Amino acid sequence: MKFEKIHLDDITRCYCASSITIGKEAYALFASENPESVCYSYSGKNFENREVVWNDRGGCMSIVPFQTREGEFLAVNEFYLKVTPSLAKIVHGRKTENGWEIKDVFSLPYLHRFDLYHVDGIDYLICATIARNKQNKEDWSEPGQIYVGVLGPDCSQGVALTLLVDGCYRNHGYCRGTYEGCVCGYFSSDQGVLRVMPPDSPGGEWRVEKILEGQVGEIAFADIDGDGLEEMMTIEPFHGNSMKIYKLKEGRYECDFVYPTEVEFAHTLVGAQLNGKPCFVGGVRRVNAELFIIRFQNGNYMVTSVEDGVGPANVAVIHKEGIDYILSANHTKNEAAIYKVVE
């Protein structure tokens, strides 16, 4: 597999990589974690059309588009591990004729990851805080939580959150998935990996199940060996030095592969399809600081380095006009970049 790199911008401490589709146009979104920094959108055939989404705020951990509200998203702003009390909040973004409009929705201390699940006409919001409170960056004495709520049509009205899960120390990892044909979320912390499912019907109960024990910093799922069951890839522990792939055997996850290269500060994983084949895409912040992919070929896990020395904080994969692209927030290199799959 070969890639063609598109350098979009130099962005100091580029952290978030996401996308949104408006009409038939795909917009790549990149944002910094620095205070009072930038978020840009890029569109066009080669992502040459740049627009400022914001330039007066920072601490962006993630951007999640609405599934049913075209041109709208929610994002985490003002998340800083070094700042106490926490300033973290959710903001609402909307594409207008005059550019991007950003408005605050609500604050939630140390909010790090979140998602939107559209089920039976309802927009469920799920939020994960990395900790309840912190005295300094290295203070992990208080656990993070998972909160849930229902988001109404008017984001300015905020949302009433309910505590769903407590006691998750270093509550860092998240990915969206499907289980038994329904949307779900996977959360990872020092207490392992949880599967969280929204209600089956309005007014129903959320369901929580632990699927793996151990200290896990990040997770992703993909059926990369094509056996009909998704493999789970992990970073262990928080900001860890080990990456593993687990297979589901007789209802339990068992380690089937360990990433063979020296790792320090592994940070991001996604399950995706490139060239029509399932794979894992990930990034490590130190040592080789590689952006990599893992595929399964001829009975073996195959690791390919896309680029070393870039140190991705987050990655995303989009499919545009029959071509696959990796969006990479290259934190170590302070750049926003896209990697086009060319063969």
PDB file of N, CA and C in Angstrom, residues 22-97:
ATOM      1  N   ILE A  22     -21.038  17.895   4.101  1.00  0.00           N
ATOM      2  CA  ILE A  22     -22.112  18.865   3.884  1.00  0.00           C
ATOM      3  C   ILE A  22     -22.504  18.774   2.421  1.00  0.00           C
ATOM      4  N   GLY A  23     -23.745  18.364   2.159  1.00  0.00           N
ATOM      5  CA  GLY A  23     -24.120  18.047   0.794  1.00  0.00           C
ATOM      6  C   GLY A  23     -23.319  16.837   0.350  1.00  0.00           C
ATOM      7  N   LYS A  24     -22.577  17.000  -0.734  1.00  0.00           N
ATOM      8  CA  LYS A  24     -21.696  15.924  -1.189  1.00  0.00           C
ATOM      9  C   LYS A  24     -20.238  16.252  -0.937  1.00  0.00           C
ATOM     10  N   GLU A  25     -19.986  17.333  -0.199  1.00  0.00           N
ATOM     11  CA  GLU A  25     -18.617  17.797   0.031  1.00  0.00           C
ATOM     12  C   GLU A  25     -18.102  17.341   1.387  1.00  0.00           C
ATOM     13  N   ALA A  26     -16.936  16.712   1.382  1.00  0.00           N
ATOM     14  CA  ALA A  26     -16.282  16.299   2.622  1.00  0.00           C
ATOM     15  C   ALA A  26     -15.348  17.399   3.097  1.00  0.00           C
ATOM     16  N   TYR A  27     -15.467  17.762   4.354  1.00  0.00           N
ATOM     17  CA  TYR A  27     -14.599  18.756   4.980  1.00  0.00           C
ATOM     18  C   TYR A  27     -13.732  18.049   6.021  1.00  0.00           C
ATOM     19  N   ALA A  28     -12.418  18.166   5.881  1.00  0.00           N
ATOM     20  CA  ALA A  28     -11.512  17.694   6.925  1.00  0.00           C
ATOM     21  C   ALA A  28     -11.385  18.783   7.978  1.00  0.00           C
ATOM     22  N   LEU A  29     -11.352  18.387   9.245  1.00  0.00           N
ATOM     23  CA  LEU A  29     -11.276  19.337  10.357  1.00  0.00           C
ATOM     24  C   LEU A  29     -10.053  19.023  11.210  1.00  0.00           C
ATOM     25  N   PHE A  30      -9.242  20.035  11.471  1.00  0.00           N
ATOM     26  CA  PHE A  30      -8.058  19.876  12.318  1.00  0.00           C
ATOM     27  C   PHE A  30      -8.023  21.004  13.337  1.00  0.00           C
ATOM     28  N   ALA A  31      -7.670  20.657  14.583  1.00  0.00           N
ATOM     29  CA  ALA A  31      -7.637  21.662  15.646  1.00  0.00           C
ATOM     30  C   ALA A  31      -6.480  21.398  16.593  1.00  0.00           C
ATOM     31  N   SER A  32      -6.007  22.475  17.227  1.00  0.00           N
ATOM     32  CA  SER A  32      -4.910  22.399  18.187  1.00  0.00           C
ATOM     33  C   SER A  32      -5.449  22.236  19.602  1.00  0.00           C
ATOM     34  N   GLU A  33      -4.597  21.687  20.478  1.00  0.00           N
ATOM     35  CA  GLU A  33      -4.950  21.621  21.893  1.00  0.00           C
ATOM     36  C   GLU A  33      -4.438  22.834  22.658  1.00  0.00           C
ATOM     37  N   ASN A  34      -3.677  23.713  22.010  1.00  0.00           N
ATOM     38  CA  ASN A  34      -3.162  24.906  22.675  1.00  0.00           C
ATOM     39  C   ASN A  34      -4.283  25.892  22.991  1.00  0.00           C
ATOM     40  N   PRO A  35      -4.133  26.710  24.029  1.00  0.00           N
ATOM     41  CA  PRO A  35      -5.114  27.780  24.282  1.00  0.00           C
ATOM     42  C   PRO A  35      -5.106  28.802  23.144  1.00  0.00           C
ATOM     43  N   GLU A  36      -6.257  29.392  22.896  1.00  0.00           N
ATOM     44  CA  GLU A  36      -6.402  30.461  21.902  1.00  0.00           C
ATOM     45  C   GLU A  36      -5.693  30.102  20.600  1.00  0.00           C
ATOM     46  N   SER A  37      -6.063  28.963  20.062  1.00  0.00           N
ATOM     47  CA  SER A  37      -5.428  28.464  18.850  1.00  0.00           C
ATOM     48  C   SER A  37      -6.477  28.277  17.758  1.00  0.00           C
ATOM     49  N   VAL A  38      -6.121  27.507  16.718  1.00  0.00           N
ATOM     50  CA  VAL A  38      -6.962  27.459  15.530  1.00  0.00           C
ATOM     51  C   VAL A  38      -7.632  26.108  15.351  1.00  0.00           C
ATOM     52  N   CYS A  39      -8.743  26.169  14.630  1.00  0.00           N
ATOM     53  CA  CYS A  39      -9.356  25.003  14.015  1.00  0.00           C
ATOM     54  C   CYS A  39      -9.661  25.398  12.582  1.00  0.00           C
ATOM     55  N   TYR A  40      -9.215  24.590  11.630  1.00  0.00           N
ATOM     56  CA  TYR A  40      -9.449  24.857  10.213  1.00  0.00           C
ATOM     57  C   TYR A  40     -10.285  23.735   9.608  1.00  0.00           C
ATOM     58  N   SER A  41     -11.084  24.096   8.599  1.00  0.00           N
ATOM     59  CA  SER A  41     -11.722  23.095   7.744  1.00  0.00           C
ATOM     60  C   SER A  41     -11.075  23.165   6.369  1.00  0.00           C
ATOM     61  N   TYR A  42     -11.001  21.996   5.706  1.00  0.00           N
ATOM     62  CA  TYR A  42     -10.383  21.902   4.384  1.00  0.00           C
ATOM     63  C   TYR A  42     -11.322  21.129   3.467  1.00  0.00           C
ATOM     64  N   SER A  43     -11.602  21.703   2.310  1.00  0.00           N
ATOM     65  CA  SER A  43     -12.464  21.044   1.339  1.00  0.00           C
ATOM     66  C   SER A  43     -11.863  21.215  -0.053  1.00  0.00           C
ATOM     67  N   GLY A  44     -12.543  20.678  -1.056  1.00  0.00           N
ATOM     68  CA  GLY A  44     -12.021  20.727  -2.416  1.00  0.00           C
ATOM     69  C   GLY A  44     -11.387  19.408  -2.803  1.00  0.00           C
ATOM     70  N   LYS A  45     -11.064  19.274  -4.079  1.00  0.00           N
ATOM     71  CA  LYS A  45     -10.534  18.016  -4.601  1.00  0.00           C
ATOM     72  C   LYS A  45      -9.296  17.560  -3.854  1.00  0.00           C
ATOM     73  N   ASN A  46      -8.385  18.490  -3.586  1.00  0.00           N
ATOM     74  CA  ASN A  46      -7.156  18.175  -2.853  1.00  0.00           C
ATOM     75  C   ASN A  46      -7.110  18.883  -1.501  1.00  0.00           C
ATOM     76  N   PHE A  47      -8.297  19.178  -0.966  1.00  0.00           N
ATOM     77  CA  PHE A  47      -8.432  19.829   0.338  1.00  0.00           C
ATOM     78  C   PHE A  47      -7.721  21.188   0.359  1.00  0.00           C
ATOM     79  N   GLU A  48      -7.790  21.874  -0.778  1.00  0.00           N
ATOM     80  CA  GLU A  48      -7.072  23.141  -0.917  1.00  0.00           C
ATOM     81  C   GLU A  48      -7.846  24.343  -0.395  1.00  0.00           C
ATOM     82  N   ASN A  49      -9.137  24.180  -0.132  1.00  0.00           N
ATOM     83  CA  ASN A  49      -9.963  25.297   0.322  1.00  0.00           C
ATOM     84  C   ASN A  49     -10.004  25.321   1.846  1.00  0.00           C
ATOM     85  N   ARG A  50      -9.298  26.267   2.426  1.00  0.00           N
ATOM     86  CA  ARG A  50      -9.207  26.353   3.885  1.00  0.00           C
ATOM     87  C   ARG A  50     -10.118  27.444   4.420  1.00  0.00           C
ATOM     88  N   GLU A  51     -10.831  27.122   5.507  1.00  0.00           N
ATOM     89  CA  GLU A  51     -11.653  28.100   6.214  1.00  0.00           C
ATOM     90  C   GLU A  51     -11.340  28.030   7.704  1.00  0.00           C
ATOM     91  N   VAL A  52     -11.441  29.166   8.363  1.00  0.00           N
ATOM     92  CA  VAL A  52     -11.266  29.213   9.811  1.00  0.00           C
ATOM     93  C   VAL A  52     -12.572  28.782  10.473  1.00  0.00           C
ATOM     94  N   VAL A  53     -12.507  27.748  11.287  1.00  0.00           N
ATOM     95  CA  VAL A  53     -13.671  27.330  12.079  1.00  0.00           C
ATOM     96  C   VAL A  53     -13.714  28.146  13.362  1.00  0.00           C
ATOM     97  N   TRP A  54     -12.564  28.263  14.030  1.00  0.00           N
ATOM     98  CA  TRP A  54     -12.384  29.204  15.140  1.00  0.00           C
ATOM     99  C   TRP A  54     -10.909  29.539  15.260  1.00  0.00           C
ATOM    100  N   ASN A  55     -10.617  30.659  15.898  1.00  0.00           N
ATOM    101  CA  ASN A  55      -9.220  31.045  16.172  1.00  0.00           C
ATOM    102  C   ASN A  55      -9.090  31.756  17.514  1.00  0.00           C
ATOM    103  N   ASP A  56     -10.088  31.579  18.365  1.00  0.00           N
ATOM    104  CA  ASP A  56     -10.127  32.293  19.643  1.00  0.00           C
ATOM    105  C   ASP A  56     -10.279  31.356  20.837  1.00  0.00           C
ATOM    106  N   ARG A  57     -10.002  30.079  20.639  1.00  0.00           N
ATOM    107  CA  ARG A  57     -10.211  29.086  21.689  1.00  0.00           C
ATOM    108  C   ARG A  57      -9.289  27.908  21.402  1.00  0.00           C
ATOM    109  N   GLY A  58      -9.192  26.986  22.340  1.00  0.00           N
ATOM    110  CA  GLY A  58      -8.308  25.843  22.125  1.00  0.00           C
ATOM    111  C   GLY A  58      -8.735  24.656  22.953  1.00  0.00           C
ATOM    112  N   GLY A  59      -7.766  23.792  23.270  1.00  0.00           N
ATOM    113  CA  GLY A  59      -8.065  22.606  24.053  1.00  0.00           C
ATOM    114  C   GLY A  59      -9.058  21.689  23.390  1.00  0.00           C
ATOM    115  N   CYS A  60      -8.989  21.576  22.048  1.00  0.00           N
ATOM    116  CA  CYS A  60      -9.952  20.745  21.323  1.00  0.00           C
ATOM    117  C   CYS A  60      -9.503  19.293  21.335  1.00  0.00           C
ATOM    118  N   MET A  61     -10.300  18.451  21.959  1.00  0.00           N
ATOM    119  CA  MET A  61     -10.007  17.024  22.031  1.00  0.00           C
ATOM    120  C   MET A  61     -10.697  16.240  20.920  1.00  0.00           C
ATOM    121  N   SER A  62     -11.914  16.609  20.576  1.00  0.00           N
ATOM    122  CA  SER A  62     -12.650  15.856  19.565  1.00  0.00           C
ATOM    123  C   SER A  62     -13.757  16.710  18.967  1.00  0.00           C
ATOM    124  N   ILE A  63     -14.101  16.386  17.720  1.00  0.00           N
ATOM    125  CA  ILE A  63     -15.190  17.030  16.987  1.00  0.00           C
ATOM    126  C   ILE A  63     -16.077  15.920  16.433  1.00  0.00           C
ATOM    127  N   VAL A  64     -17.380  15.985  16.720  1.00  0.00           N
ATOM    128  CA  VAL A  64     -18.307  14.930  16.307  1.00  0.00           C
ATOM    129  C   VAL A  64     -19.463  15.558  15.538  1.00  0.00           C
ATOM    130  N   PRO A  65     -19.629  15.224  14.251  1.00  0.00           N
ATOM    131  CA  PRO A  65     -20.759  15.767  13.493  1.00  0.00           C
ATOM    132  C   PRO A  65     -22.069  15.095  13.877  1.00  0.00           C
ATOM    133  N   PHE A  66     -23.158  15.847  13.774  1.00  0.00           N
ATOM    134  CA  PHE A  66     -24.485  15.261  13.928  1.00  0.00           C
ATOM    135  C   PHE A  66     -24.771  14.357  12.733  1.00  0.00           C
ATOM    136  N   GLN A  67     -25.472  13.265  12.974  1.00  0.00           N
ATOM    137  CA  GLN A  67     -25.833  12.360  11.891  1.00  0.00           C
ATOM    138  C   GLN A  67     -27.023  12.870  11.093  1.00  0.00           C
ATOM    139  N   THR A  68     -27.868  13.684  11.711  1.00  0.00           N
ATOM    140  CA  THR A  68     -29.116  14.095  11.057  1.00  0.00           C
ATOM    141  C   THR A  68     -29.249  15.606  10.918  1.00  0.00           C
ATOM    142  N   ARG A  69     -28.242  16.360  11.307  1.00  0.00           N
ATOM    143  CA  ARG A  69     -28.297  17.822  11.197  1.00  0.00           C
ATOM    144  C   ARG A  69     -27.128  18.258  10.319  1.00  0.00           C
ATOM    145  N   GLU A  70     -27.396  18.441   9.055  1.00  0.00           N
ATOM    146  CA  GLU A  70     -26.326  18.706   8.097  1.00  0.00           C
ATOM    147  C   GLU A  70     -25.588  19.996   8.431  1.00  0.00           C
ATOM    148  N   GLY A  71     -24.271  19.921   8.393  1.00  0.00           N
ATOM    149  CA  GLY A  71     -23.438  21.093   8.625  1.00  0.00           C
ATOM    150  C   GLY A  71     -23.284  21.474  10.078  1.00  0.00           C
ATOM    151  N   GLU A  72     -23.662  20.574  11.007  1.00  0.00           N
ATOM    152  CA  GLU A  72     -23.561  20.885  12.432  1.00  0.00           C
ATOM    153  C   GLU A  72     -22.713  19.841  13.152  1.00  0.00           C
ATOM    154  N   PHE A  73     -21.998  20.300  14.177  1.00  0.00           N
ATOM    155  CA  PHE A  73     -21.199  19.384  14.986  1.00  0.00           C
ATOM    156  C   PHE A  73     -21.159  19.859  16.428  1.00  0.00           C
ATOM    157  N   LEU A  74     -20.715  18.976  17.313  1.00  0.00           N
ATOM    158  CA  LEU A  74     -20.334  19.338  18.672  1.00  0.00           C
ATOM    159  C   LEU A  74     -18.839  19.090  18.818  1.00  0.00           C
ATOM    160  N   ALA A  75     -18.195  19.839  19.710  1.00  0.00           N
ATOM    161  CA  ALA A  75     -16.757  19.690  19.925  1.00  0.00           C
ATOM    162  C   ALA A  75     -16.413  19.971  21.376  1.00  0.00           C
ATOM    163  N   VAL A  76     -15.328  19.347  21.838  1.00  0.00           N
ATOM    164  CA  VAL A  76     -14.759  19.676  23.141  1.00  0.00           C
ATOM    165  C   VAL A  76     -13.803  20.851  22.966  1.00  0.00           C
ATOM    166  N   ASN A  77     -13.975  21.868  23.780  1.00  0.00           N
ATOM    167  CA  ASN A  77     -13.050  23.006  23.831  1.00  0.00           C
ATOM    168  C   ASN A  77     -12.534  23.189  25.249  1.00  0.00           C
ATOM    169  N   GLU A  78     -11.388  23.838  25.357  1.00  0.00           N
ATOM    170  CA  GLU A  78     -10.794  24.281  26.623  1.00  0.00           C
ATOM    171  C   GLU A  78     -10.488  23.137  27.598  1.00  0.00           C
ATOM    172  N   PHE A  79     -10.089  21.982  27.045  1.00  0.00           N
ATOM    173  CA  PHE A  79      -9.616  20.890  27.898  1.00  0.00           C
ATOM    174  C   PHE A  79      -8.112  21.034  28.072  1.00  0.00           C
ATOM    175  N   TYR A  80      -7.681  21.225  29.323  1.00  0.00           N
ATOM    176  CA  TYR A  80      -6.253  21.344  29.621  1.00  0.00           C
ATOM    177  C   TYR A  80      -5.963  20.563  30.900  1.00  0.00           C
ATOM    178  N   LEU A  81      -5.067  19.574  30.809  1.00  0.00           N
ATOM    179  CA  LEU A  81      -4.730  18.786  31.991  1.00  0.00           C
ATOM    180  C   LEU A  81      -4.061  19.619  33.072  1.00  0.00           C
ATOM    181  N   LYS A  82      -3.377  20.698  32.670  1.00  0.00           N
ATOM    182  CA  LYS A  82      -2.612  21.490  33.627  1.00  0.00           C
ATOM    183  C   LYS A  82      -3.449  22.551  34.335  1.00  0.00           C
ATOM    184  N   VAL A  83      -4.690  22.736  33.902  1.00  0.00           N
ATOM    185  CA  VAL A  83      -5.515  23.828  34.432  1.00  0.00           C
ATOM    186  C   VAL A  83      -6.541  23.279  35.417  1.00  0.00           C
ATOM    187  N   THR A  84      -6.570  23.864  36.607  1.00  0.00           N
ATOM    188  CA  THR A  84      -7.595  23.535  37.592  1.00  0.00           C
ATOM    189  C   THR A  84      -8.074  24.828  38.260  1.00  0.00           C
ATOM    190  N   PRO A  85      -9.374  25.052  38.413  1.00  0.00           N
ATOM    191  CA  PRO A  85     -10.453  24.162  37.988  1.00  0.00           C
ATOM    192  C   PRO A  85     -10.554  24.066  36.464  1.00  0.00           C
ATOM    193  N   SER A  86     -11.108  22.969  36.009  1.00  0.00           N
ATOM    194  CA  SER A  86     -11.178  22.685  34.582  1.00  0.00           C
ATOM    195  C   SER A  86     -12.117  23.652  33.864  1.00  0.00           C
ATOM    196  N   LEU A  87     -11.731  24.003  32.631  1.00  0.00           N
ATOM    197  CA  LEU A  87     -12.534  24.885  31.789  1.00  0.00           C
ATOM    198  C   LEU A  87     -13.260  24.125  30.684  1.00  0.00           C
ATOM    199  N   ALA A  88     -13.148  22.801  30.666  1.00  0.00           N
ATOM    200  CA  ALA A  88     -13.631  21.997  29.544  1.00  0.00           C
ATOM    201  C   ALA A  88     -15.129  22.188  29.309  1.00  0.00           C
ATOM    202  N   LYS A  89     -15.499  22.225  28.030  1.00  0.00           N
ATOM    203  CA  LYS A  89     -16.897  22.446  27.673  1.00  0.00           C
ATOM    204  C   LYS A  89     -17.196  21.861  26.298  1.00  0.00           C
ATOM    205  N   ILE A  90     -18.489  21.719  26.029  1.00  0.00           N
ATOM    206  CA  ILE A  90     -18.983  21.337  24.707  1.00  0.00           C
ATOM    207  C   ILE A  90     -19.435  22.598  23.991  1.00  0.00           C
ATOM    208  N   VAL A  91     -19.047  22.711  22.714  1.00  0.00           N
ATOM    209  CA  VAL A  91     -19.521  23.812  21.883  1.00  0.00           C
ATOM    210  C   VAL A  91     -20.260  23.242  20.678  1.00  0.00           C
ATOM    211  N   HIS A  92     -21.136  24.065  20.120  1.00  0.00           N
ATOM    212  CA  HIS A  92     -21.913  23.699  18.933  1.00  0.00           C
ATOM    213  C   HIS A  92     -21.380  24.481  17.747  1.00  0.00           C
ATOM    214  N   GLY A  93     -21.071  23.779  16.667  1.00  0.00           N
ATOM    215  CA  GLY A  93     -20.602  24.420  15.447  1.00  0.00           C
ATOM    216  C   GLY A  93     -21.603  24.243  14.321  1.00  0.00           C
ATOM    217  N   ARG A  94     -21.701  25.280  13.488  1.00  0.00           N
ATOM    218  CA  ARG A  94     -22.654  25.230  12.373  1.00  0.00           C
ATOM    219  C   ARG A  94     -22.087  25.987  11.184  1.00  0.00           C
ATOM    220  N   LYS A  95     -22.169  25.382  10.002  1.00  0.00           N
ATOM    221  CA  LYS A  95     -21.709  26.027   8.772  1.00  0.00           C
ATOM    222  C   LYS A  95     -22.814  26.933   8.260  1.00  0.00           C
ATOM    223  N   THR A  96     -22.486  28.205   8.057  1.00  0.00           N
ATOM    224  CA  THR A  96     -23.444  29.175   7.546  1.00  0.00           C
ATOM    225  C   THR A  96     -22.918  29.781   6.245  1.00  0.00           C
ATOM    226  N   GLU A  97     -23.711  30.641   5.636  1.00  0.00           N
ATOM    227  CA  GLU A  97     -23.270  31.316   4.414  1.00  0.00           C
ATOM    228  C   GLU A  97     -22.076  32.216   4.680  1.00  0.00           C
TER     229      GLU A  97
END
